[in-house]
Amino acid sequence: MTKMNVESFNLDHTKVAAPYVRLAGMKEGQNGDVVRKYDVRFKQPNIEHMKMDALHSIEHLMAENIRNHTDHVVDMSPMGCQTGFYLTMINHDNYDEVLTILENTLQDVVNATEVPACNEVQCGWAANHSLEGAKELATEMLEKRNEWSTIFKED
């Protein structure tokens, strides 16, 4: 297979075992800042995916709440394939701490009473949300917390 510019296009999606949290890339800036991108995979690629309304809501909830647990977040954005998210952090290199931050953020989702910025002024598709769906996704991910560090299937 020809090496592609996009890191995830070089990942054999048939070999991974979701859910997991994987360091997908690192870049160092001119002034020494280091940006790390994590693949936060909720669903098994090409087998299952998140429903759009639940994905949209958990995106809002995680993007808002993760910043209560760390100042290192640059972005938390969904994958187009609807199987996970990319978490981008700056100047933070402790993988175990990233897992704890994600765990605490997902617990915030489980405890949420509303989806933040779920209105036409703050959201581009305000009618497409499901708080219950987001809570189900968070609960499923938390139930498998002990699996997050295992990226690849055993042969």
XYZ file of N, CA and C in Angstrom:
465
model
N 0.842 -1.177 0.000
C 0.000 0.000 0.000
C 0.893 1.248 0.000
N 0.583 2.212 -0.842
C 1.338 3.453 -0.932
C 1.117 4.294 0.318
N 2.190 4.832 0.876
C 2.078 5.695 2.061
C 1.354 6.976 1.667
N 0.354 7.338 2.481
C -0.449 8.518 2.206
C -0.085 9.639 3.177
N -0.511 10.840 2.871
C -0.217 12.006 3.702
C -0.997 12.004 5.017
N -2.181 11.437 5.015
C -3.044 11.427 6.200
C -2.726 10.180 7.021
N -2.334 10.384 8.276
C -1.891 9.281 9.137
C -2.928 8.162 9.214
N -4.175 8.506 9.396
C -5.193 7.464 9.575
C -5.422 6.648 8.304
N -5.070 7.194 7.139
C -5.196 6.432 5.895
C -4.126 5.347 5.805
N -3.090 5.460 6.624
C -2.034 4.451 6.672
C -2.276 3.407 7.774
N -3.303 3.611 8.564
C -3.665 2.678 9.627
C -4.530 1.562 9.045
N -4.186 0.313 9.324
C -5.016 -0.807 8.888
C -6.205 -0.913 9.844
N -7.337 -0.409 9.389
C -8.536 -0.366 10.226
C -9.106 -1.751 10.522
N -8.651 -2.772 9.808
C -9.123 -4.135 10.084
C -8.359 -4.766 11.246
N -7.289 -4.125 11.691
C -6.441 -4.690 12.758
C -6.692 -4.063 14.130
N -7.425 -2.937 14.183
C -7.642 -2.259 15.460
C -8.804 -2.889 16.222
N -8.815 -2.641 17.534
C -9.854 -3.201 18.417
C -10.459 -2.078 19.253
N -11.529 -1.497 18.735
C -12.213 -0.425 19.472
C -12.959 -1.008 20.669
N -13.087 -0.243 21.751
C -12.661 1.138 21.917
C -11.196 1.224 22.319
N -10.573 2.327 21.942
C -9.174 2.569 22.322
C -8.868 4.054 22.237
N -7.715 4.416 22.798
C -7.175 5.767 22.698
C -5.734 5.607 22.236
N -5.441 6.124 21.048
C -4.150 5.921 20.401
C -3.512 7.251 20.055
N -2.219 7.385 20.380
C -1.472 8.555 19.921
C -1.301 8.407 18.412
N -1.931 9.301 17.653
C -1.943 9.187 16.201
C -0.906 10.078 15.526
N -0.400 11.068 16.247
C 0.581 11.936 15.626
C 1.106 12.983 16.585
N 2.265 13.522 16.219
C 2.938 14.538 17.019
C 3.621 15.517 16.077
N 3.540 16.806 16.410
C 4.265 17.824 15.645
C 4.863 18.816 16.616
N 6.110 19.203 16.335
C 6.773 20.205 17.156
C 6.831 21.514 16.388
N 6.434 22.593 17.060
C 6.454 23.918 16.447
C 7.818 24.570 16.534
N 7.972 25.687 15.865
C 9.245 26.428 15.816
C 9.739 26.838 17.195
N 8.816 27.083 18.119
C 9.189 27.557 19.452
C 9.202 26.442 20.488
N 9.128 25.188 20.041
C 9.225 24.056 20.952
C 7.908 23.505 21.454
N 6.789 24.135 21.098
C 5.492 23.579 21.485
C 5.289 22.256 20.762
N 4.728 21.289 21.474
C 4.468 19.985 20.879
C 2.963 19.729 20.889
N 2.428 19.436 19.715
C 1.008 19.129 19.554
C 0.877 17.630 19.330
N 0.005 17.001 20.113
C -0.254 15.567 19.979
C -1.714 15.358 19.611
N -1.917 14.458 18.650
C -3.272 14.114 18.208
C -3.567 12.678 18.618
N -4.682 12.498 19.331
C -5.104 11.178 19.778
C -6.323 10.727 18.991
N -6.321 9.478 18.623
C -7.446 8.796 17.985
C -8.249 8.181 19.129
N -9.412 8.751 19.420
C -10.277 8.269 20.499
C -11.417 7.497 19.830
N -11.235 6.195 19.731
C -12.125 5.359 18.928
C -13.215 4.740 19.797
N -14.451 5.059 19.492
C -15.607 4.539 20.224
C -16.131 3.237 19.609
N -16.133 3.166 18.295
C -16.770 2.053 17.583
C -15.780 1.351 16.659
N -16.015 0.074 16.432
C -15.155 -0.722 15.568
C -15.328 -0.288 14.113
N -14.254 0.173 13.464
C -14.358 0.628 12.077
C -14.958 -0.435 11.149
N -15.812 0.030 10.272
C -16.458 -0.783 9.240
C -17.395 -1.853 9.794
N -17.637 -1.832 11.094
C -18.571 -2.770 11.722
C -19.750 -2.010 12.332
N -19.433 -0.935 13.057
C -20.484 -0.135 13.689
C -20.080 1.341 13.669
N -21.053 2.197 13.917
C -20.787 3.642 13.950
C -21.777 4.305 14.903
N -21.461 5.537 15.276
C -22.343 6.305 16.147
C -23.448 6.952 15.311
N -24.664 6.962 15.842
C -25.756 7.670 15.180
C -25.442 9.162 15.232
N -25.816 9.869 14.175
C -25.418 11.265 14.028
C -25.900 12.152 15.167
N -27.145 12.005 15.616
C -27.637 12.893 16.665
C -26.913 12.661 17.990
N -26.595 11.401 18.290
C -25.848 11.080 19.512
C -24.406 11.568 19.391
N -23.782 11.341 18.240
C -22.413 11.808 17.993
C -22.340 13.326 18.129
N -23.306 14.016 17.549
C -23.333 15.476 17.589
C -23.423 15.974 19.036
N -24.250 15.331 19.820
C -24.431 15.754 21.213
C -23.215 15.433 22.074
N -22.650 14.239 21.900
C -21.462 13.914 22.701
C -20.294 14.791 22.279
N -20.251 15.206 21.025
C -19.227 16.162 20.579
C -19.349 17.466 21.365
N -20.550 18.032 21.419
C -20.766 19.273 22.171
C -20.388 19.093 23.639
N -20.854 18.009 24.224
C -20.612 17.763 25.649
C -19.132 17.565 25.960
N -18.449 16.765 25.152
C -17.024 16.537 25.402
C -16.206 17.794 25.115
N -16.498 18.476 24.017
C -15.734 19.681 23.667
C -15.846 20.735 24.766
N -17.009 20.872 25.348
C -17.210 21.846 26.413
C -16.602 21.374 27.733
N -16.862 20.133 28.110
C -16.462 19.645 29.435
C -15.001 19.259 29.576
N -14.367 18.812 28.500
C -12.971 18.379 28.620
C -12.082 19.537 29.066
N -12.468 20.735 28.707
C -11.678 21.920 29.071
C -11.773 22.251 30.564
N -12.701 21.617 31.265
C -12.773 21.752 32.728
C -11.739 20.871 33.419
N -11.132 19.945 32.678
C -10.184 18.990 33.256
C -8.732 19.239 32.855
N -8.519 20.095 31.855
C -7.161 20.405 31.408
C -7.166 21.677 30.570
N -6.054 22.383 30.610
C -5.877 23.571 29.773
C -5.096 23.248 28.500
N -4.817 21.991 28.258
C -3.970 21.585 27.135
C -4.748 21.235 25.870
N -6.074 21.259 25.920
C -6.870 20.871 24.758
C -6.840 21.964 23.695
N -6.536 21.564 22.476
C -6.634 22.448 21.318
C -7.985 22.211 20.655
N -8.351 20.927 20.480
C -9.592 20.603 19.785
C -10.031 19.178 20.112
N -11.321 18.970 20.042
C -11.929 17.636 20.156
C -12.941 17.583 19.027
N -12.657 16.810 17.997
C -13.512 16.838 16.814
C -13.849 15.429 16.327
N -15.054 15.273 15.768
C -15.496 13.951 15.321
C -14.835 13.512 14.016
N -14.718 12.212 13.871
C -14.240 11.621 12.616
C -15.413 11.529 11.651
N -15.148 11.740 10.402
C -16.194 11.654 9.385
C -16.836 10.285 9.288
N -16.109 9.238 9.654
C -16.630 7.873 9.590
C -17.569 7.562 10.749
N -17.695 8.486 11.687
C -18.602 8.360 12.827
C -18.228 7.225 13.775
N -16.923 6.899 13.834
C -16.486 5.842 14.757
C -15.711 6.383 15.941
N -15.372 7.679 15.935
C -14.605 8.225 17.039
C -14.342 9.707 16.890
N -13.351 10.168 17.648
C -12.989 11.580 17.704
C -11.480 11.726 17.658
N -11.033 12.905 17.266
C -9.642 13.265 17.408
C -9.544 14.273 18.544
N -8.678 13.984 19.489
C -8.368 14.890 20.581
C -6.983 15.453 20.307
N -6.883 16.769 20.182
C -5.609 17.425 19.937
C -5.222 18.219 21.176
N -3.992 17.969 21.655
C -3.498 18.631 22.864
C -2.134 19.256 22.596
N -1.840 20.315 23.331
C -0.562 20.997 23.187
C 0.221 20.908 24.497
N 1.510 20.596 24.357
C 2.444 20.558 25.491
C 1.969 19.659 26.633
N 1.499 18.488 26.262
C 1.065 17.502 27.246
C 1.441 16.124 26.709
N 2.245 15.372 27.463
C 2.721 14.093 26.941
C 2.461 12.899 27.857
N 1.549 13.038 28.809
C 1.284 11.953 29.744
C 0.041 11.175 29.287
N 0.269 10.033 28.642
C -0.814 9.225 28.085
C -1.815 8.799 29.159
N -1.330 8.341 30.304
C -2.239 7.902 31.369
C -3.119 9.045 31.854
N -2.551 10.233 31.904
C -3.342 11.404 32.301
C -4.395 11.729 31.242
N -4.068 11.554 29.970
C -5.043 11.757 28.897
C -6.223 10.807 29.102
N -5.948 9.559 29.440
C -7.022 8.595 29.692
C -7.905 9.039 30.848
N -7.296 9.554 31.907
C -8.063 10.031 33.064
C -8.906 11.248 32.693
N -8.339 12.151 31.916
C -9.072 13.333 31.451
C -10.294 12.903 30.642
N -10.100 11.941 29.744
C -11.217 11.432 28.939
C -12.256 10.733 29.821
N -11.802 9.945 30.774
C -12.715 9.265 31.684
C -13.571 10.280 32.444
N -12.947 11.312 32.980
C -13.675 12.338 33.727
C -14.647 13.092 32.821
N -14.235 13.347 31.604
C -15.091 14.042 30.645
C -16.308 13.189 30.291
N -16.096 11.911 30.071
C -17.218 11.021 29.754
C -18.161 10.873 30.950
N -17.621 10.927 32.148
C -18.486 10.906 33.334
C -19.341 12.178 33.374
N -18.771 13.307 32.959
C -19.554 14.541 32.847
C -20.716 14.362 31.876
N -20.471 13.660 30.769
C -21.527 13.405 29.781
C -22.637 12.583 30.416
N -22.274 11.540 31.135
C -23.270 10.681 31.797
C -24.127 11.496 32.762
N -23.526 12.466 33.427
C -24.233 13.272 34.431
C -24.921 14.511 33.862
N -24.779 14.755 32.575
C -25.324 15.978 31.962
C -26.851 15.990 31.988
N -27.390 17.200 32.105
C -28.844 17.378 32.067
C -29.292 18.078 30.794
N -28.323 18.596 30.029
C -28.634 19.225 28.752
C -27.387 19.240 27.874
N -27.592 19.425 26.590
C -26.490 19.535 25.633
C -26.131 21.016 25.511
N -24.878 21.378 25.788
C -24.500 22.788 25.688
C -24.540 23.293 24.247
N -24.901 24.557 24.099
C -24.919 25.229 22.791
C -25.832 24.522 21.792
N -26.911 23.962 22.285
C -27.878 23.229 21.443
C -29.001 24.190 21.038
N -28.641 25.171 20.233
C -29.617 26.147 19.760
C -29.148 26.694 18.415
N -30.030 27.356 17.701
C -29.713 27.812 16.348
C -28.658 28.911 16.304
N -28.460 29.623 17.387
C -27.456 30.682 17.415
C -26.052 30.081 17.525
N -25.890 29.039 18.347
C -24.564 28.476 18.646
C -24.240 27.190 17.907
N -25.179 26.633 17.183
C -24.975 25.333 16.541
C -25.496 25.350 15.110
N -24.770 24.702 14.229
C -25.145 24.659 12.821
C -26.245 23.673 12.477
N -26.583 22.762 13.396
C -27.675 21.813 13.159
C -28.328 21.505 14.498
N -28.923 22.532 15.082
C -29.453 22.471 16.441
C -30.560 21.430 16.622
N -31.262 21.098 15.568
C -32.351 20.122 15.671
C -31.843 18.683 15.743
N -30.557 18.485 15.494
C -29.996 17.138 15.402
C -29.173 16.790 16.641
N -29.846 16.568 17.754
C -29.178 16.227 19.006
C -29.941 15.145 19.753
N -29.200 14.389 20.565
C -29.802 13.396 21.450
C -28.961 13.289 22.716
N -29.447 13.897 23.792
C -28.757 13.797 25.073
C -28.700 12.344 25.532
N -29.799 11.633 25.400
C -29.825 10.226 25.822
C -28.854 9.389 25.002
N -28.790 9.652 23.697
C -27.840 8.938 22.846
C -26.404 9.210 23.251
N -26.100 10.466 23.591
C -24.752 10.833 24.039
C -24.417 10.115 25.340
N -25.375 10.061 26.248
C -25.153 9.377 27.527
C -24.910 7.879 27.316
N -25.635 7.279 26.385
C -25.429 5.855 26.078
C -24.023 5.618 25.532
N -23.569 6.472 24.621
C -22.213 6.338 24.067
C -21.165 6.472 25.165
N -21.343 7.454 26.042
C -20.387 7.666 27.132
C -20.372 6.470 28.074
N -21.532 5.951 28.392
C -21.628 4.792 29.291
C -20.941 3.577 28.681
N -21.194 3.331 27.390
C -20.549 2.204 26.697
C -19.034 2.335 26.733
N -18.546 3.535 26.488
C -17.098 3.763 26.474
C -16.521 3.565 27.876
N -17.176 4.092 28.887
C -16.700 3.960 30.262
C -16.703 2.508 30.733
N -17.686 1.735 30.294
C -17.755 0.320 30.677
C -16.557 -0.463 30.172
N -15.905 0.043 29.133
C -14.744 -0.638 28.549
C -13.445 0.126 28.819
N -13.429 0.891 29.874
C -12.269 1.732 30.225
C -10.971 0.920 30.276
N -11.046 -0.298 30.766
C -9.839 -1.130 30.891
C -9.286 -1.570 29.529
N -10.012 -1.343 28.446
C -9.576 -1.739 27.104
C -8.947 -0.588 26.313
N -9.003 0.624 26.810
C -8.605 1.791 26.022
C -7.151 1.776 25.580
N -6.293 1.106 26.291
C -4.871 1.086 25.938
C -4.508 -0.030 24.967
N -5.447 -0.900 24.654
C -5.210 -1.984 23.702
C -5.704 -1.538 22.331
N -4.775 -1.282 21.446
C -5.103 -0.707 20.142
C -5.407 -1.782 19.094
N -4.614 -2.823 19.090
C -4.724 -3.824 18.031
C -5.281 -5.149 18.521
N -6.021 -5.824 17.646
C -6.569 -7.150 17.945
C -5.439 -8.128 18.102
N -5.660 -9.126 18.927
C -4.684 -10.225 19.046
C -4.888 -11.170 17.864
N -3.808 -11.626 17.291
C -3.921 -12.563 16.154
C -4.187 -13.967 16.604
